[in-house]
Amino acid sequence: MWDSVPEGLPARGWAELDETGWGALIGWAAGSENLRRGPRQDDSARTVAVTRTDRDGNVVKSVEAFTAEDRRIVEEEANAYLAEAGVEQRPPGFRWFVRLPTQFLSWDEFSAAATQSVYALAPQPIRPSEIAPVMKQAIHQLYGGQTDAHRRRG
């Protein structure tokens, strides 16, 4: 499925998926007709908050550079979640974008609605393999239950 996603940065009405397994599962459920992918941007200006406990038990917080190892871990974790859900893993090196259903203005709104819908349809899903079919149903409903051909917009 992921290899059939067209390349190219989308215009208005699209949002970048977050880098979690949950975000990847939302993208999978939306289907390739509602996804676009673009090259992964340079992470060199990115930082990550780090919390450590020192020998004396003191919590030490710092901000560090986001490394190539961090990138590898982020992509591995998202793909591990997809694998647990029984879903094909995404190829590395891309940013992923989803077409927002017309009632949403941002990824945060869409993601929150997807989460709420999943847990309204199945209050007790525990494993990703249990969540995947429910996510597919929830996303279908958020797109208005229309067929893929009817959902296509520029």
JSON list of C-alpha atoms in Angstrom, two decimals:
[
{"chain": "A", "resi": 1, "resn": "MET", "atom": "CA", "xyz": [0.00, 0.00, 0.00]},
{"chain": "A", "resi": 2, "resn": "TRP", "atom": "CA", "xyz": [2.70, 2.50, 0.97]},
{"chain": "A", "resi": 3, "resn": "ASP", "atom": "CA", "xyz": [4.58, 2.12, -2.31]},
{"chain": "A", "resi": 4, "resn": "SER", "atom": "CA", "xyz": [1.46, 3.18, -4.23]},
{"chain": "A", "resi": 5, "resn": "VAL", "atom": "CA", "xyz": [1.25, 6.50, -2.37]},
{"chain": "A", "resi": 6, "resn": "PRO", "atom": "CA", "xyz": [2.01, 9.33, -4.83]},
{"chain": "A", "resi": 7, "resn": "GLU", "atom": "CA", "xyz": [5.05, 11.47, -4.18]},
{"chain": "A", "resi": 8, "resn": "GLY", "atom": "CA", "xyz": [4.81, 15.22, -3.94]},
{"chain": "A", "resi": 9, "resn": "LEU", "atom": "CA", "xyz": [4.09, 17.77, -1.27]},
{"chain": "A", "resi": 10, "resn": "PRO", "atom": "CA", "xyz": [0.38, 18.42, -0.96]},
{"chain": "A", "resi": 11, "resn": "ALA", "atom": "CA", "xyz": [-1.46, 21.71, -0.90]},
{"chain": "A", "resi": 12, "resn": "ARG", "atom": "CA", "xyz": [-4.11, 23.15, 1.41]},
{"chain": "A", "resi": 13, "resn": "GLY", "atom": "CA", "xyz": [-6.42, 20.61, 3.02]},
{"chain": "A", "resi": 14, "resn": "TRP", "atom": "CA", "xyz": [-3.63, 18.18, 3.85]},
{"chain": "A", "resi": 15, "resn": "ALA", "atom": "CA", "xyz": [-1.71, 17.57, 7.07]},
{"chain": "A", "resi": 16, "resn": "GLU", "atom": "CA", "xyz": [1.48, 15.77, 7.96]},
{"chain": "A", "resi": 17, "resn": "LEU", "atom": "CA", "xyz": [0.95, 12.55, 9.89]},
{"chain": "A", "resi": 18, "resn": "ASP", "atom": "CA", "xyz": [2.68, 12.49, 13.23]},
{"chain": "A", "resi": 19, "resn": "GLU", "atom": "CA", "xyz": [5.61, 10.12, 13.54]},
{"chain": "A", "resi": 20, "resn": "THR", "atom": "CA", "xyz": [3.98, 7.58, 15.84]},
{"chain": "A", "resi": 21, "resn": "GLY", "atom": "CA", "xyz": [2.59, 4.15, 15.07]},
{"chain": "A", "resi": 22, "resn": "TRP", "atom": "CA", "xyz": [-0.88, 5.55, 15.77]},
{"chain": "A", "resi": 23, "resn": "GLY", "atom": "CA", "xyz": [-0.38, 8.26, 13.15]},
{"chain": "A", "resi": 24, "resn": "ALA", "atom": "CA", "xyz": [0.89, 5.66, 10.68]},
{"chain": "A", "resi": 25, "resn": "LEU", "atom": "CA", "xyz": [-2.17, 3.49, 11.36]},
{"chain": "A", "resi": 26, "resn": "ILE", "atom": "CA", "xyz": [-4.47, 6.45, 10.68]},
{"chain": "A", "resi": 27, "resn": "GLY", "atom": "CA", "xyz": [-2.65, 6.96, 7.37]},
{"chain": "A", "resi": 28, "resn": "TRP", "atom": "CA", "xyz": [-3.00, 3.28, 6.49]},
{"chain": "A", "resi": 29, "resn": "ALA", "atom": "CA", "xyz": [-6.71, 3.38, 7.30]},
{"chain": "A", "resi": 30, "resn": "ALA", "atom": "CA", "xyz": [-7.18, 6.51, 5.15]},
{"chain": "A", "resi": 31, "resn": "GLY", "atom": "CA", "xyz": [-5.80, 4.60, 2.17]},
{"chain": "A", "resi": 32, "resn": "SER", "atom": "CA", "xyz": [-3.31, 5.51, -0.52]},
{"chain": "A", "resi": 33, "resn": "GLU", "atom": "CA", "xyz": [-5.84, 7.74, -2.32]},
{"chain": "A", "resi": 34, "resn": "ASN", "atom": "CA", "xyz": [-5.79, 10.04, 0.73]},
{"chain": "A", "resi": 35, "resn": "LEU", "atom": "CA", "xyz": [-2.03, 9.99, 1.26]},
{"chain": "A", "resi": 36, "resn": "ARG", "atom": "CA", "xyz": [0.98, 11.72, -0.23]},
{"chain": "A", "resi": 37, "resn": "ARG", "atom": "CA", "xyz": [4.65, 11.35, 0.61]},
{"chain": "A", "resi": 38, "resn": "GLY", "atom": "CA", "xyz": [7.59, 13.66, 0.33]},
{"chain": "A", "resi": 39, "resn": "PRO", "atom": "CA", "xyz": [11.28, 13.29, 1.06]},
{"chain": "A", "resi": 40, "resn": "ARG", "atom": "CA", "xyz": [12.27, 13.36, 4.72]},
{"chain": "A", "resi": 41, "resn": "GLN", "atom": "CA", "xyz": [13.70, 16.74, 5.59]},
{"chain": "A", "resi": 42, "resn": "ASP", "atom": "CA", "xyz": [17.00, 17.25, 7.31]},
{"chain": "A", "resi": 43, "resn": "ASP", "atom": "CA", "xyz": [16.63, 16.66, 11.06]},
{"chain": "A", "resi": 44, "resn": "SER", "atom": "CA", "xyz": [19.80, 18.59, 11.96]},
{"chain": "A", "resi": 45, "resn": "ALA", "atom": "CA", "xyz": [17.93, 21.60, 13.40]},
{"chain": "A", "resi": 46, "resn": "ARG", "atom": "CA", "xyz": [15.64, 19.37, 15.42]},
{"chain": "A", "resi": 47, "resn": "THR", "atom": "CA", "xyz": [16.05, 18.75, 19.15]},
{"chain": "A", "resi": 48, "resn": "VAL", "atom": "CA", "xyz": [14.75, 16.25, 21.64]},
{"chain": "A", "resi": 49, "resn": "ALA", "atom": "CA", "xyz": [14.01, 16.71, 25.36]},
{"chain": "A", "resi": 50, "resn": "VAL", "atom": "CA", "xyz": [15.98, 14.24, 27.49]},
{"chain": "A", "resi": 51, "resn": "THR", "atom": "CA", "xyz": [15.35, 13.38, 31.13]},
{"chain": "A", "resi": 52, "resn": "ARG", "atom": "CA", "xyz": [17.97, 11.46, 33.12]},
{"chain": "A", "resi": 53, "resn": "THR", "atom": "CA", "xyz": [18.44, 10.53, 36.72]},
{"chain": "A", "resi": 54, "resn": "ASP", "atom": "CA", "xyz": [21.95, 11.08, 38.04]},
{"chain": "A", "resi": 55, "resn": "ARG", "atom": "CA", "xyz": [23.82, 8.94, 40.61]},
{"chain": "A", "resi": 56, "resn": "ASP", "atom": "CA", "xyz": [22.30, 10.91, 43.49]},
{"chain": "A", "resi": 57, "resn": "GLY", "atom": "CA", "xyz": [18.74, 10.39, 42.24]},
{"chain": "A", "resi": 58, "resn": "ASN", "atom": "CA", "xyz": [18.38, 13.93, 40.90]},
{"chain": "A", "resi": 59, "resn": "VAL", "atom": "CA", "xyz": [16.34, 14.33, 37.73]},
{"chain": "A", "resi": 60, "resn": "VAL", "atom": "CA", "xyz": [18.32, 16.19, 35.10]},
{"chain": "A", "resi": 61, "resn": "LYS", "atom": "CA", "xyz": [16.53, 17.60, 32.06]},
{"chain": "A", "resi": 62, "resn": "SER", "atom": "CA", "xyz": [18.29, 18.74, 28.92]},
{"chain": "A", "resi": 63, "resn": "VAL", "atom": "CA", "xyz": [17.74, 19.42, 25.24]},
{"chain": "A", "resi": 64, "resn": "GLU", "atom": "CA", "xyz": [19.92, 17.53, 22.77]},
{"chain": "A", "resi": 65, "resn": "ALA", "atom": "CA", "xyz": [20.29, 17.31, 19.02]},
{"chain": "A", "resi": 66, "resn": "PHE", "atom": "CA", "xyz": [17.99, 14.87, 17.23]},
{"chain": "A", "resi": 67, "resn": "THR", "atom": "CA", "xyz": [20.40, 12.32, 15.76]},
{"chain": "A", "resi": 68, "resn": "ALA", "atom": "CA", "xyz": [20.34, 9.82, 12.90]},
{"chain": "A", "resi": 69, "resn": "GLU", "atom": "CA", "xyz": [19.89, 7.16, 15.59]},
{"chain": "A", "resi": 70, "resn": "ASP", "atom": "CA", "xyz": [16.82, 9.02, 16.89]},
{"chain": "A", "resi": 71, "resn": "ARG", "atom": "CA", "xyz": [15.42, 9.05, 13.33]},
{"chain": "A", "resi": 72, "resn": "ARG", "atom": "CA", "xyz": [16.04, 5.30, 13.00]},
{"chain": "A", "resi": 73, "resn": "ILE", "atom": "CA", "xyz": [14.29, 4.64, 16.32]},
{"chain": "A", "resi": 74, "resn": "VAL", "atom": "CA", "xyz": [11.27, 6.79, 15.39]},
{"chain": "A", "resi": 75, "resn": "GLU", "atom": "CA", "xyz": [10.81, 4.96, 12.09]},
{"chain": "A", "resi": 76, "resn": "GLU", "atom": "CA", "xyz": [11.41, 1.54, 13.67]},
{"chain": "A", "resi": 77, "resn": "GLU", "atom": "CA", "xyz": [8.87, 2.17, 16.43]},
{"chain": "A", "resi": 78, "resn": "ALA", "atom": "CA", "xyz": [6.15, 3.29, 14.00]},
{"chain": "A", "resi": 79, "resn": "ASN", "atom": "CA", "xyz": [6.82, 0.26, 11.80]},
{"chain": "A", "resi": 80, "resn": "ALA", "atom": "CA", "xyz": [6.84, -2.08, 14.81]},
{"chain": "A", "resi": 81, "resn": "TYR", "atom": "CA", "xyz": [3.35, -0.82, 15.69]},
{"chain": "A", "resi": 82, "resn": "LEU", "atom": "CA", "xyz": [2.17, -1.36, 12.10]},
{"chain": "A", "resi": 83, "resn": "ALA", "atom": "CA", "xyz": [3.64, -4.88, 12.14]},
{"chain": "A", "resi": 84, "resn": "GLU", "atom": "CA", "xyz": [1.81, -5.66, 15.39]},
{"chain": "A", "resi": 85, "resn": "ALA", "atom": "CA", "xyz": [-1.37, -4.42, 13.71]},
{"chain": "A", "resi": 86, "resn": "GLY", "atom": "CA", "xyz": [-0.80, -6.78, 10.79]},
{"chain": "A", "resi": 87, "resn": "VAL", "atom": "CA", "xyz": [-0.24, -3.84, 8.45]},
{"chain": "A", "resi": 88, "resn": "GLU", "atom": "CA", "xyz": [2.51, -3.43, 5.86]},
{"chain": "A", "resi": 89, "resn": "GLN", "atom": "CA", "xyz": [5.39, -1.35, 7.16]},
{"chain": "A", "resi": 90, "resn": "ARG", "atom": "CA", "xyz": [6.21, 2.04, 5.65]},
{"chain": "A", "resi": 91, "resn": "PRO", "atom": "CA", "xyz": [9.41, 2.55, 3.70]},
{"chain": "A", "resi": 92, "resn": "PRO", "atom": "CA", "xyz": [11.87, 4.87, 5.50]},
{"chain": "A", "resi": 93, "resn": "GLY", "atom": "CA", "xyz": [12.98, 8.29, 4.38]},
{"chain": "A", "resi": 94, "resn": "PHE", "atom": "CA", "xyz": [9.61, 9.96, 3.78]},
{"chain": "A", "resi": 95, "resn": "ARG", "atom": "CA", "xyz": [7.28, 12.48, 5.35]},
{"chain": "A", "resi": 96, "resn": "TRP", "atom": "CA", "xyz": [3.68, 11.29, 5.10]},
{"chain": "A", "resi": 97, "resn": "PHE", "atom": "CA", "xyz": [0.65, 13.52, 4.52]},
{"chain": "A", "resi": 98, "resn": "VAL", "atom": "CA", "xyz": [-3.05, 12.75, 4.78]},
{"chain": "A", "resi": 99, "resn": "ARG", "atom": "CA", "xyz": [-5.94, 14.51, 3.06]},
{"chain": "A", "resi": 100, "resn": "LEU", "atom": "CA", "xyz": [-8.09, 15.93, 5.84]},
{"chain": "A", "resi": 101, "resn": "PRO", "atom": "CA", "xyz": [-11.80, 15.15, 5.69]},
{"chain": "A", "resi": 102, "resn": "THR", "atom": "CA", "xyz": [-13.60, 18.43, 5.01]},
{"chain": "A", "resi": 103, "resn": "GLN", "atom": "CA", "xyz": [-14.78, 18.89, 8.61]},
{"chain": "A", "resi": 104, "resn": "PHE", "atom": "CA", "xyz": [-11.21, 19.11, 9.97]},
{"chain": "A", "resi": 105, "resn": "LEU", "atom": "CA", "xyz": [-8.75, 21.99, 9.74]},
{"chain": "A", "resi": 106, "resn": "SER", "atom": "CA", "xyz": [-5.72, 20.33, 11.31]},
{"chain": "A", "resi": 107, "resn": "TRP", "atom": "CA", "xyz": [-3.98, 17.04, 11.98]},
{"chain": "A", "resi": 108, "resn": "ASP", "atom": "CA", "xyz": [-4.63, 17.46, 15.71]},
{"chain": "A", "resi": 109, "resn": "GLU", "atom": "CA", "xyz": [-8.39, 17.72, 15.13]},
{"chain": "A", "resi": 110, "resn": "PHE", "atom": "CA", "xyz": [-8.44, 14.75, 12.77]},
{"chain": "A", "resi": 111, "resn": "SER", "atom": "CA", "xyz": [-6.22, 12.58, 14.97]},
{"chain": "A", "resi": 112, "resn": "ALA", "atom": "CA", "xyz": [-8.31, 13.37, 18.07]},
{"chain": "A", "resi": 113, "resn": "ALA", "atom": "CA", "xyz": [-11.53, 12.53, 16.22]},
{"chain": "A", "resi": 114, "resn": "ALA", "atom": "CA", "xyz": [-10.02, 9.28, 14.93]},
{"chain": "A", "resi": 115, "resn": "THR", "atom": "CA", "xyz": [-8.97, 8.30, 18.44]},
{"chain": "A", "resi": 116, "resn": "GLN", "atom": "CA", "xyz": [-12.37, 9.18, 19.87]},
{"chain": "A", "resi": 117, "resn": "SER", "atom": "CA", "xyz": [-14.10, 7.22, 17.10]},
{"chain": "A", "resi": 118, "resn": "VAL", "atom": "CA", "xyz": [-11.94, 4.13, 17.62]},
{"chain": "A", "resi": 119, "resn": "TYR", "atom": "CA", "xyz": [-12.73, 4.00, 21.31]},
{"chain": "A", "resi": 120, "resn": "ALA", "atom": "CA", "xyz": [-16.42, 4.75, 20.73]},
{"chain": "A", "resi": 121, "resn": "LEU", "atom": "CA", "xyz": [-16.65, 1.81, 18.31]},
{"chain": "A", "resi": 122, "resn": "ALA", "atom": "CA", "xyz": [-14.61, -0.56, 20.47]},
{"chain": "A", "resi": 123, "resn": "PRO", "atom": "CA", "xyz": [-14.01, 0.68, 24.03]},
{"chain": "A", "resi": 124, "resn": "GLN", "atom": "CA", "xyz": [-11.61, -2.14, 24.93]},
{"chain": "A", "resi": 125, "resn": "PRO", "atom": "CA", "xyz": [-9.20, -2.73, 22.02]},
{"chain": "A", "resi": 126, "resn": "ILE", "atom": "CA", "xyz": [-5.84, -3.57, 23.51]},
{"chain": "A", "resi": 127, "resn": "ARG", "atom": "CA", "xyz": [-3.55, -4.90, 20.79]},
{"chain": "A", "resi": 128, "resn": "PRO", "atom": "CA", "xyz": [-2.77, -3.11, 17.55]},
{"chain": "A", "resi": 129, "resn": "SER", "atom": "CA", "xyz": [-4.18, -6.13, 15.69]},
{"chain": "A", "resi": 130, "resn": "GLU", "atom": "CA", "xyz": [-7.53, -5.45, 17.40]},
{"chain": "A", "resi": 131, "resn": "ILE", "atom": "CA", "xyz": [-7.34, -1.73, 16.75]},
{"chain": "A", "resi": 132, "resn": "ALA", "atom": "CA", "xyz": [-6.52, -1.89, 13.01]},
{"chain": "A", "resi": 133, "resn": "PRO", "atom": "CA", "xyz": [-9.96, -3.04, 11.74]},
{"chain": "A", "resi": 134, "resn": "VAL", "atom": "CA", "xyz": [-11.70, -0.60, 14.09]},
{"chain": "A", "resi": 135, "resn": "MET", "atom": "CA", "xyz": [-9.42, 2.21, 12.91]},
{"chain": "A", "resi": 136, "resn": "LYS", "atom": "CA", "xyz": [-10.32, 1.38, 9.29]},
{"chain": "A", "resi": 137, "resn": "GLN", "atom": "CA", "xyz": [-14.03, 1.66, 10.16]},
{"chain": "A", "resi": 138, "resn": "ALA", "atom": "CA", "xyz": [-13.55, 4.88, 12.16]},
{"chain": "A", "resi": 139, "resn": "ILE", "atom": "CA", "xyz": [-11.59, 6.59, 9.39]},
{"chain": "A", "resi": 140, "resn": "HIS", "atom": "CA", "xyz": [-14.13, 5.47, 6.80]},
{"chain": "A", "resi": 141, "resn": "GLN", "atom": "CA", "xyz": [-16.85, 7.14, 8.89]},
{"chain": "A", "resi": 142, "resn": "LEU", "atom": "CA", "xyz": [-14.81, 10.33, 9.31]},
{"chain": "A", "resi": 143, "resn": "TYR", "atom": "CA", "xyz": [-14.49, 10.58, 5.53]},
{"chain": "A", "resi": 144, "resn": "GLY", "atom": "CA", "xyz": [-18.29, 10.44, 5.38]},
{"chain": "A", "resi": 145, "resn": "GLY", "atom": "CA", "xyz": [-18.54, 6.76, 4.52]},
{"chain": "A", "resi": 146, "resn": "GLN", "atom": "CA", "xyz": [-18.08, 7.52, 0.85]},
{"chain": "A", "resi": 147, "resn": "THR", "atom": "CA", "xyz": [-16.25, 5.22, -1.53]},
{"chain": "A", "resi": 148, "resn": "ASP", "atom": "CA", "xyz": [-12.64, 5.97, -2.38]},
{"chain": "A", "resi": 149, "resn": "ALA", "atom": "CA", "xyz": [-13.55, 7.36, -5.81]},
{"chain": "A", "resi": 150, "resn": "HIS", "atom": "CA", "xyz": [-16.06, 9.79, -4.28]},
{"chain": "A", "resi": 151, "resn": "ARG", "atom": "CA", "xyz": [-13.56, 11.05, -1.71]},
{"chain": "A", "resi": 152, "resn": "ARG", "atom": "CA", "xyz": [-10.95, 12.14, -4.23]},
{"chain": "A", "resi": 153, "resn": "ARG", "atom": "CA", "xyz": [-10.35, 15.87, -4.26]},
{"chain": "A", "resi": 154, "resn": "GLY", "atom": "CA", "xyz": [-7.42, 17.49, -6.09]}
]
